[in-house]
mmCIF file of C-alpha atoms in Angstrom:
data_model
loop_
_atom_site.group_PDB
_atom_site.id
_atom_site.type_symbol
_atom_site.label_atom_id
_atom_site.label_comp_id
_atom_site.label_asym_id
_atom_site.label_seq_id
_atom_site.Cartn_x
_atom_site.Cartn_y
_atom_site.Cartn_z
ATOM 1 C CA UNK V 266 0.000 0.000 0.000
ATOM 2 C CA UNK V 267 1.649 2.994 -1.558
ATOM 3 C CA UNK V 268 -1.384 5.446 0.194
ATOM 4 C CA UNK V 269 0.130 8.664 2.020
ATOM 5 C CA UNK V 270 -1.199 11.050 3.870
ATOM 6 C CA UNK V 271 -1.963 14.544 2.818
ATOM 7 C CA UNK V 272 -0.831 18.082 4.059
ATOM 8 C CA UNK V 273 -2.260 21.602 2.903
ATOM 9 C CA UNK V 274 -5.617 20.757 1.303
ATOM 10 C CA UNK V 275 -8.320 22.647 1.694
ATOM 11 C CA UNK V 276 -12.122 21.610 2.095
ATOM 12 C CA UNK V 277 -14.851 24.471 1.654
ATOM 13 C CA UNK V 278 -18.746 24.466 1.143
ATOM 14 C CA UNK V 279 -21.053 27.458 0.401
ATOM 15 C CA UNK V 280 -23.850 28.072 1.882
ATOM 16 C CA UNK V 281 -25.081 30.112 -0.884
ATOM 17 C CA UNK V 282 -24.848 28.218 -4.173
ATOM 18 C CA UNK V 283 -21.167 29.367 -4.522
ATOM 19 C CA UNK V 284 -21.108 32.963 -4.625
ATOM 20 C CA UNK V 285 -19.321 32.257 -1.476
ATOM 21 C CA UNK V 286 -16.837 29.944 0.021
ATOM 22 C CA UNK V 287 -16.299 29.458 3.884
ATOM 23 C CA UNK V 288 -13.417 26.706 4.916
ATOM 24 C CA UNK V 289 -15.116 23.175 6.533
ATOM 25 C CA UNK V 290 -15.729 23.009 10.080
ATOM 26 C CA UNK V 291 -12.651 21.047 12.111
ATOM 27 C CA UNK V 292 -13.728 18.325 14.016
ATOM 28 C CA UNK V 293 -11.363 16.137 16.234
ATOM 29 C CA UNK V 294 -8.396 18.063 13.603
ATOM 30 C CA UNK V 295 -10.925 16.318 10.347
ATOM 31 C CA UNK V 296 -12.414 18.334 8.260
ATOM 32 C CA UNK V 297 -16.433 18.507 8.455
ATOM 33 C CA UNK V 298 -19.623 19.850 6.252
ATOM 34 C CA UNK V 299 -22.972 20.718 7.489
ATOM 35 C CA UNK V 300 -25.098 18.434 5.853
ATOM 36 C CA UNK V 301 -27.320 21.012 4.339
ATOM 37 C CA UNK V 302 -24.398 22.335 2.353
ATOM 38 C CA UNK V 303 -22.958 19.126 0.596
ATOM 39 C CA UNK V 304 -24.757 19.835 -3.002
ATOM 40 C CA UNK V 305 -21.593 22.547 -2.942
ATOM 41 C CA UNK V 306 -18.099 21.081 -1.620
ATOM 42 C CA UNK V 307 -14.982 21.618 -3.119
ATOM 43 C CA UNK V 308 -11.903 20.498 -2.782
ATOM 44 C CA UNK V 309 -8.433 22.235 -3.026
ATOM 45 C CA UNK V 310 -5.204 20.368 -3.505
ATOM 46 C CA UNK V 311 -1.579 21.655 -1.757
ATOM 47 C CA UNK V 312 0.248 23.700 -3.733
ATOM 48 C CA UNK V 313 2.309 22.700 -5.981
ATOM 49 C CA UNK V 314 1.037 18.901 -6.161
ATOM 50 C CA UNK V 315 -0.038 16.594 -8.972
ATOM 51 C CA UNK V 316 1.073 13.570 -10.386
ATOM 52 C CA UNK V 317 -0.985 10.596 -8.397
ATOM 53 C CA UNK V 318 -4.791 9.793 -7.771
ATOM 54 C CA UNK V 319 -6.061 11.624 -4.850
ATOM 55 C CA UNK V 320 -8.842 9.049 -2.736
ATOM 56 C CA UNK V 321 -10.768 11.180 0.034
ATOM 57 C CA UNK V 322 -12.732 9.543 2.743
ATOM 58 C CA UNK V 323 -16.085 10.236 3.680
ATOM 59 C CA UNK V 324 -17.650 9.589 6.429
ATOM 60 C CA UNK V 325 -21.462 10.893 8.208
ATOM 61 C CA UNK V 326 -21.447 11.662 11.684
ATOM 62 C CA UNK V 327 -25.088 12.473 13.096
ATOM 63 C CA UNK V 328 -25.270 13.633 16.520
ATOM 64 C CA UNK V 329 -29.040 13.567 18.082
ATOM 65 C CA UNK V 330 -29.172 15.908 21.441
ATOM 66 C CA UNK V 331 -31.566 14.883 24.517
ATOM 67 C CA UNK V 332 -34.669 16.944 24.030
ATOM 68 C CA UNK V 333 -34.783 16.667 27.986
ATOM 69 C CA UNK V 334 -30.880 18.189 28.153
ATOM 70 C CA UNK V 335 -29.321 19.429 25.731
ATOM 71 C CA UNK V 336 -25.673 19.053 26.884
ATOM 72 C CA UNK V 337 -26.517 15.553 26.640
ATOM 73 C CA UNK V 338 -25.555 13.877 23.670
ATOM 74 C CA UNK V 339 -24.972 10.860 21.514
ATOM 75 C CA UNK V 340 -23.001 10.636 18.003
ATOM 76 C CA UNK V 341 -22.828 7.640 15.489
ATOM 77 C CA UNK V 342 -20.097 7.663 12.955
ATOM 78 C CA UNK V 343 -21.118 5.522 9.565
ATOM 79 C CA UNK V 344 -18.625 3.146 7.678
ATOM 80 C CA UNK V 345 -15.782 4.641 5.560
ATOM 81 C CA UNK V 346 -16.956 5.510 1.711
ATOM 82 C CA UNK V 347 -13.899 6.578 -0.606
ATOM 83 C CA UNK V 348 -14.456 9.290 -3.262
ATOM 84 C CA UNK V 349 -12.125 7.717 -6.177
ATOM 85 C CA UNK V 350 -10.604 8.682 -9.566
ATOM 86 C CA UNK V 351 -9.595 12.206 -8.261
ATOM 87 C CA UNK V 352 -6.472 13.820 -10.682
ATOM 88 C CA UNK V 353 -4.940 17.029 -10.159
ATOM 89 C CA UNK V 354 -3.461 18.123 -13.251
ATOM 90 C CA UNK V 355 -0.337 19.874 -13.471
ATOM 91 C CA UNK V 356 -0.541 23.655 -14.397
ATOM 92 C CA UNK V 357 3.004 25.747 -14.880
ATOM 93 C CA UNK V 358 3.580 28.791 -12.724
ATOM 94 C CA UNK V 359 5.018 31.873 -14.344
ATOM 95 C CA UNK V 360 8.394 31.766 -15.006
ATOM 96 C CA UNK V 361 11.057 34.596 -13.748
ATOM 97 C CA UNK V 362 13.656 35.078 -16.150
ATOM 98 C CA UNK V 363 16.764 37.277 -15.362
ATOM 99 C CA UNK V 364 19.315 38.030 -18.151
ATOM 100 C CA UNK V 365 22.765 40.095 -17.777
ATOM 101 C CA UNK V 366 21.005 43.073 -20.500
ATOM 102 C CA UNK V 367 24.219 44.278 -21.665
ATOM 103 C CA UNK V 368 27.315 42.189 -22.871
ATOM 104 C CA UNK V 369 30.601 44.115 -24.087
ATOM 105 C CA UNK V 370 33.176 42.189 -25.277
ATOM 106 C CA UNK V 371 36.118 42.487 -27.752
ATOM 107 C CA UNK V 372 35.832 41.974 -31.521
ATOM 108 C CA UNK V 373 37.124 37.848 -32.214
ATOM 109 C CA UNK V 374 36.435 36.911 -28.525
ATOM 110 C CA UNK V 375 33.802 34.808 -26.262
ATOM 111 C CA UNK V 376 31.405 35.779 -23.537
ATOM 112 C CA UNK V 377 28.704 34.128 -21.445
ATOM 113 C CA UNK V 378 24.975 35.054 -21.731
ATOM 114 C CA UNK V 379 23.736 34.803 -18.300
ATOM 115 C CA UNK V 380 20.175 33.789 -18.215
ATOM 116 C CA UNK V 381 18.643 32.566 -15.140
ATOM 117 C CA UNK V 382 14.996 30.732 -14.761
ATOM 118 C CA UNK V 383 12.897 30.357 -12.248
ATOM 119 C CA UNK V 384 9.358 29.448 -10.653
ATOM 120 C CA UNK V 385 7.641 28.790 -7.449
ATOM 121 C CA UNK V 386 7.336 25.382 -8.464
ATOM 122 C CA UNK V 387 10.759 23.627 -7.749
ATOM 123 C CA UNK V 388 10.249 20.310 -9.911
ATOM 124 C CA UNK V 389 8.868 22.504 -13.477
ATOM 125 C CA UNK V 390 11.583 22.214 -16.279
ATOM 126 C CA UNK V 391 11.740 25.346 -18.528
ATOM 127 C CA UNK V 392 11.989 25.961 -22.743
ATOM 128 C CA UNK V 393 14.276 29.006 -23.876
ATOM 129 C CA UNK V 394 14.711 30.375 -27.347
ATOM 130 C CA UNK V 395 17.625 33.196 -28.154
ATOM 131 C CA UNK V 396 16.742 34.865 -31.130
ATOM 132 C CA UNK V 397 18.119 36.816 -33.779
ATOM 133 C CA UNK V 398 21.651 35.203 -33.481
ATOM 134 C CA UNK V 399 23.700 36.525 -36.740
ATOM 135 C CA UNK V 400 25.055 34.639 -39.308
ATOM 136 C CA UNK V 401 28.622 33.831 -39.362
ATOM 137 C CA UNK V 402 28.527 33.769 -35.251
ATOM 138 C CA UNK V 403 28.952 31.269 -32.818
ATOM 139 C CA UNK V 404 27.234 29.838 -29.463
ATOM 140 C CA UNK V 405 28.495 27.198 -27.579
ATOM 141 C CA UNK V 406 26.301 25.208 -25.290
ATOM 142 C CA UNK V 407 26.783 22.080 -22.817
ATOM 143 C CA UNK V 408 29.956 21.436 -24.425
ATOM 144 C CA UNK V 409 29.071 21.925 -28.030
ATOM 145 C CA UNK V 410 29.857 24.790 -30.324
ATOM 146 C CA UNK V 411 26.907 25.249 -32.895
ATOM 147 C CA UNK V 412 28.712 27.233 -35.657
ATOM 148 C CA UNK V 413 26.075 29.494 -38.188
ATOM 149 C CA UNK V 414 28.507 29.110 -41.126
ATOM 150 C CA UNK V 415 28.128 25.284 -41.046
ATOM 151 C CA UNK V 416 24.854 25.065 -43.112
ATOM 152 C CA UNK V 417 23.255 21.974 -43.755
ATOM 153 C CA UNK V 418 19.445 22.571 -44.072
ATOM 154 C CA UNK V 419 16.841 21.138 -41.654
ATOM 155 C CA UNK V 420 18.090 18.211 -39.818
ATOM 156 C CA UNK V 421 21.257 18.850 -40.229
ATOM 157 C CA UNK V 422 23.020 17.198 -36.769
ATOM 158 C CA UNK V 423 25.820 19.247 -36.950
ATOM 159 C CA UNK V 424 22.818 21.767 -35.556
ATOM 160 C CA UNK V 425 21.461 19.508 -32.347
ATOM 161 C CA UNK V 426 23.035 18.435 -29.872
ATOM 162 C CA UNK V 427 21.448 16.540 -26.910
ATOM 163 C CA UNK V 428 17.925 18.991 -25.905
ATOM 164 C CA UNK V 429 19.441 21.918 -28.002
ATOM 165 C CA UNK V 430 19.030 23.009 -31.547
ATOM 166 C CA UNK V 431 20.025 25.319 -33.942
ATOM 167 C CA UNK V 432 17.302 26.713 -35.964
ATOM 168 C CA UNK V 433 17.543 29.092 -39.516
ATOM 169 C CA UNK V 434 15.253 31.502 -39.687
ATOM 170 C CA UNK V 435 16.080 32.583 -42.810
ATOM 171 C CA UNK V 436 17.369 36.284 -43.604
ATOM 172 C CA UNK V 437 20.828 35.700 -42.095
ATOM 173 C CA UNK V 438 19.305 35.416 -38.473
ATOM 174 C CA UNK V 439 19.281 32.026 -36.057
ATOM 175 C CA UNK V 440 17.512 30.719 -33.247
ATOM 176 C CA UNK V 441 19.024 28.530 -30.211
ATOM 177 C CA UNK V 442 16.494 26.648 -28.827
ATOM 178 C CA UNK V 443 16.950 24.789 -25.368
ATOM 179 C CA UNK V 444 14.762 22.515 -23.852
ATOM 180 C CA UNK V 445 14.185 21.249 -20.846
ATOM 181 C CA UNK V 446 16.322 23.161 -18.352
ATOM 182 C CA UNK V 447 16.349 23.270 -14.672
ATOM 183 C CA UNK V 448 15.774 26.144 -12.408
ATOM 184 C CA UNK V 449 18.850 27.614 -12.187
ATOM 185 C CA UNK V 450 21.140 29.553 -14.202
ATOM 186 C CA UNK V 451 21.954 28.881 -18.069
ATOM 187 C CA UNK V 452 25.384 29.956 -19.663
ATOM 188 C CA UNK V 453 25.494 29.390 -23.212
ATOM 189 C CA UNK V 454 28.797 31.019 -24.871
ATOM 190 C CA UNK V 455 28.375 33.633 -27.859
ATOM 191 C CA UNK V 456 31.539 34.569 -30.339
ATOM 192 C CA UNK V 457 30.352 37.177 -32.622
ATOM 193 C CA UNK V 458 30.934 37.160 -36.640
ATOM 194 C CA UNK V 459 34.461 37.545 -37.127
ATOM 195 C CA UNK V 460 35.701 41.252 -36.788
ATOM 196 C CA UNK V 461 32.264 42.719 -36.341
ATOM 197 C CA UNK V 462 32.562 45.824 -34.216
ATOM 198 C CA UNK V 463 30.562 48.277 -35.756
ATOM 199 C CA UNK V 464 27.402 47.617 -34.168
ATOM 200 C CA UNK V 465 25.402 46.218 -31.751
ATOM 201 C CA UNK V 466 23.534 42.793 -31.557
ATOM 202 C CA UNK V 467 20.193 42.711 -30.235
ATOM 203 C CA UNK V 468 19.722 39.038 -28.823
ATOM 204 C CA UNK V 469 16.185 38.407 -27.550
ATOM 205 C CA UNK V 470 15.338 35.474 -25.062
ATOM 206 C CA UNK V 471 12.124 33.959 -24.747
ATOM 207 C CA UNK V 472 11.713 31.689 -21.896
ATOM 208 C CA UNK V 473 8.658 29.493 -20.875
ATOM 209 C CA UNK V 474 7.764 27.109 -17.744
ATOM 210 C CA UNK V 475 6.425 23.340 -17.727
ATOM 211 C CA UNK V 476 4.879 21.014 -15.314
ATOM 212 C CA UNK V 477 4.070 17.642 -17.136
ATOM 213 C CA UNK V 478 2.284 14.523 -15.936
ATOM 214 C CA UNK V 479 1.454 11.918 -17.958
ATOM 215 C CA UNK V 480 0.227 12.818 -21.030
ATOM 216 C CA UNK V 481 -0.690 16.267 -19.855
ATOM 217 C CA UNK V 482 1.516 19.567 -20.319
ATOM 218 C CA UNK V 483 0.755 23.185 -19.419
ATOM 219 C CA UNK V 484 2.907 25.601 -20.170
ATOM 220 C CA UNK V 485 3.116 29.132 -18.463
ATOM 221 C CA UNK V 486 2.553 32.539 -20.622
ATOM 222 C CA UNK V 487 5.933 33.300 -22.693
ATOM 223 C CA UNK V 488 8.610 35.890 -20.824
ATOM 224 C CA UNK V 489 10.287 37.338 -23.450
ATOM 225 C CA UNK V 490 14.028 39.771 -22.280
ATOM 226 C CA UNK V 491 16.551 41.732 -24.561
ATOM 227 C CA UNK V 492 20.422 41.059 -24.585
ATOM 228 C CA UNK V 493 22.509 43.662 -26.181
ATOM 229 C CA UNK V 494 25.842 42.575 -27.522
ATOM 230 C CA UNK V 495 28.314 45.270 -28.202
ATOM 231 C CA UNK V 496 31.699 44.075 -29.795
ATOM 232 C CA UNK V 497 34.576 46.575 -29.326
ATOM 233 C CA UNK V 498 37.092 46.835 -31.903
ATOM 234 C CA UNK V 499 40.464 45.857 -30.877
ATOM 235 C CA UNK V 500 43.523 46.096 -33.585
ATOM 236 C CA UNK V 501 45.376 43.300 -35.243
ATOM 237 C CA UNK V 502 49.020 43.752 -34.878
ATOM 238 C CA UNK V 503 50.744 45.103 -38.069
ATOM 239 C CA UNK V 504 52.611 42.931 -40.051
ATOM 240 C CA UNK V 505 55.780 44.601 -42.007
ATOM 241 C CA UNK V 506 57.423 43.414 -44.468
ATOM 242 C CA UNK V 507 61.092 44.451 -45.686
ATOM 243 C CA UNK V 508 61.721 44.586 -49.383
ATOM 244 C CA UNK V 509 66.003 43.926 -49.483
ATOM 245 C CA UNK V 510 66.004 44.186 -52.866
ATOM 246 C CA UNK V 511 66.045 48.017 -53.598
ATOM 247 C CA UNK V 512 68.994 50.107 -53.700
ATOM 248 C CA UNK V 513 68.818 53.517 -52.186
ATOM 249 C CA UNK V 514 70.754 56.355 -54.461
#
């Protein structure tokens, strides 16, 4: 028997056809609902919890008072009946999404993209795109460098690696698409085109939050940030060359 116990539901009834909700009555710490009111009970799960078959117990008590003395009483407690079947299905909370807005770094070099994710719900996974990434640019991810300049059409596996992917959008632009990902913070690794410094790159990151259980998936409302990249020109060291052959008069 696998059956546990649990913590941080809620029982409520309304005594008005459910324009309003008031929590059960407690009874011996068990929750309990006038019998007038059971045509509207409801029944709120713990945050944050899904993924197995809920079974509540139900039980009448009816308590009949002395009509000599009322302080006087006597209560009967039926047999157990279990209310079966019950599913909570998962639903994503809103994802937080923190990104470092403003990456300067010089011309032929790599820097990090700091993006960090996060919900209220510890155990959702999160999706994140990063748009708009040039061609002839790099970004490196989980160990793998997905390179822009090394075409190969859709399904080309030089462009996915593990739960990311390198998508062309077509007009020299790119999408990075992870999936997947903890809470925590992501680092993928962006090299520019080669000797671009004249202007800026503006990245944008759309992140999303999951909670899946069984065949069910909800995903939260898209939170979508800007990175700017701005490469800084740094010169090449001169090369000189010395011509021995001329004679000076």
């Amino acid at each position: 028997d696998k059956t546990t116990a649990l913590t941080g539901e809620l029982f409520e009834y309304s005594p008005d056809g459910g324009a309003t909700w008031l929590p059960a009555l407690t009874v011996a710490g068990l929750p309990v609902v006038p019998m007038q009111y059971l045509n509207h009970v409801r029944f709120i799960a713990p945050e944050n919890f899904n993924n197995a078959e809920i079974k509540i117990k139900v039980q009448t008590v009816t308590v009949d008072n002395d009509f000599d003395d009322f302080t006087i009483t006597d209560t009967q407690v039926t047999g157990v009946k279990w209310l079966t079947s019950i599913f909570v299905l998962p639903k994503a909370d809103d994802v937080t999404i923190q990104v470092n807005q403003r990456v300067t770094m010089d011309e032929d070099t790599t820097a990090p993209l700091r993006i960090r994710l996060q919900s209220t719900d510890p155990d959702e996974l999160f999706d994140v795109d990063i748009r708009g990434i040039p061609v002839g640019s790099k970004i490196e991810f989980g160990g793998y460098t997905f390179d822009t300049l090394n075409s190969g059409g859709v399904g080309n596996p030089n462009w996915t690696n593990g739960n990311a992917q390198l998508i062309d959008n077509g007009g020299g632009f790119f999408t990075l698409q992870l999936i997947d990902l903890p809470q925590g913070e992501v680092l993928p690794n962006y090299t520019p085109p080669i000797h671009s410094n004249d202007k800026d790159v503006p990245l944008l990151v759309d992140a999303v939050s999951k909670d899946v259980w069984g065949g069910f998936v909800s995903i939260s409302p898209v939170q979508t940030l800007p990175i700017f990249v701005s490469t800084l020109g740094v010169p090449d060291a001169p090369v000189l060359t010395i011509d021995d052959g001329q004679t000076w008069i």
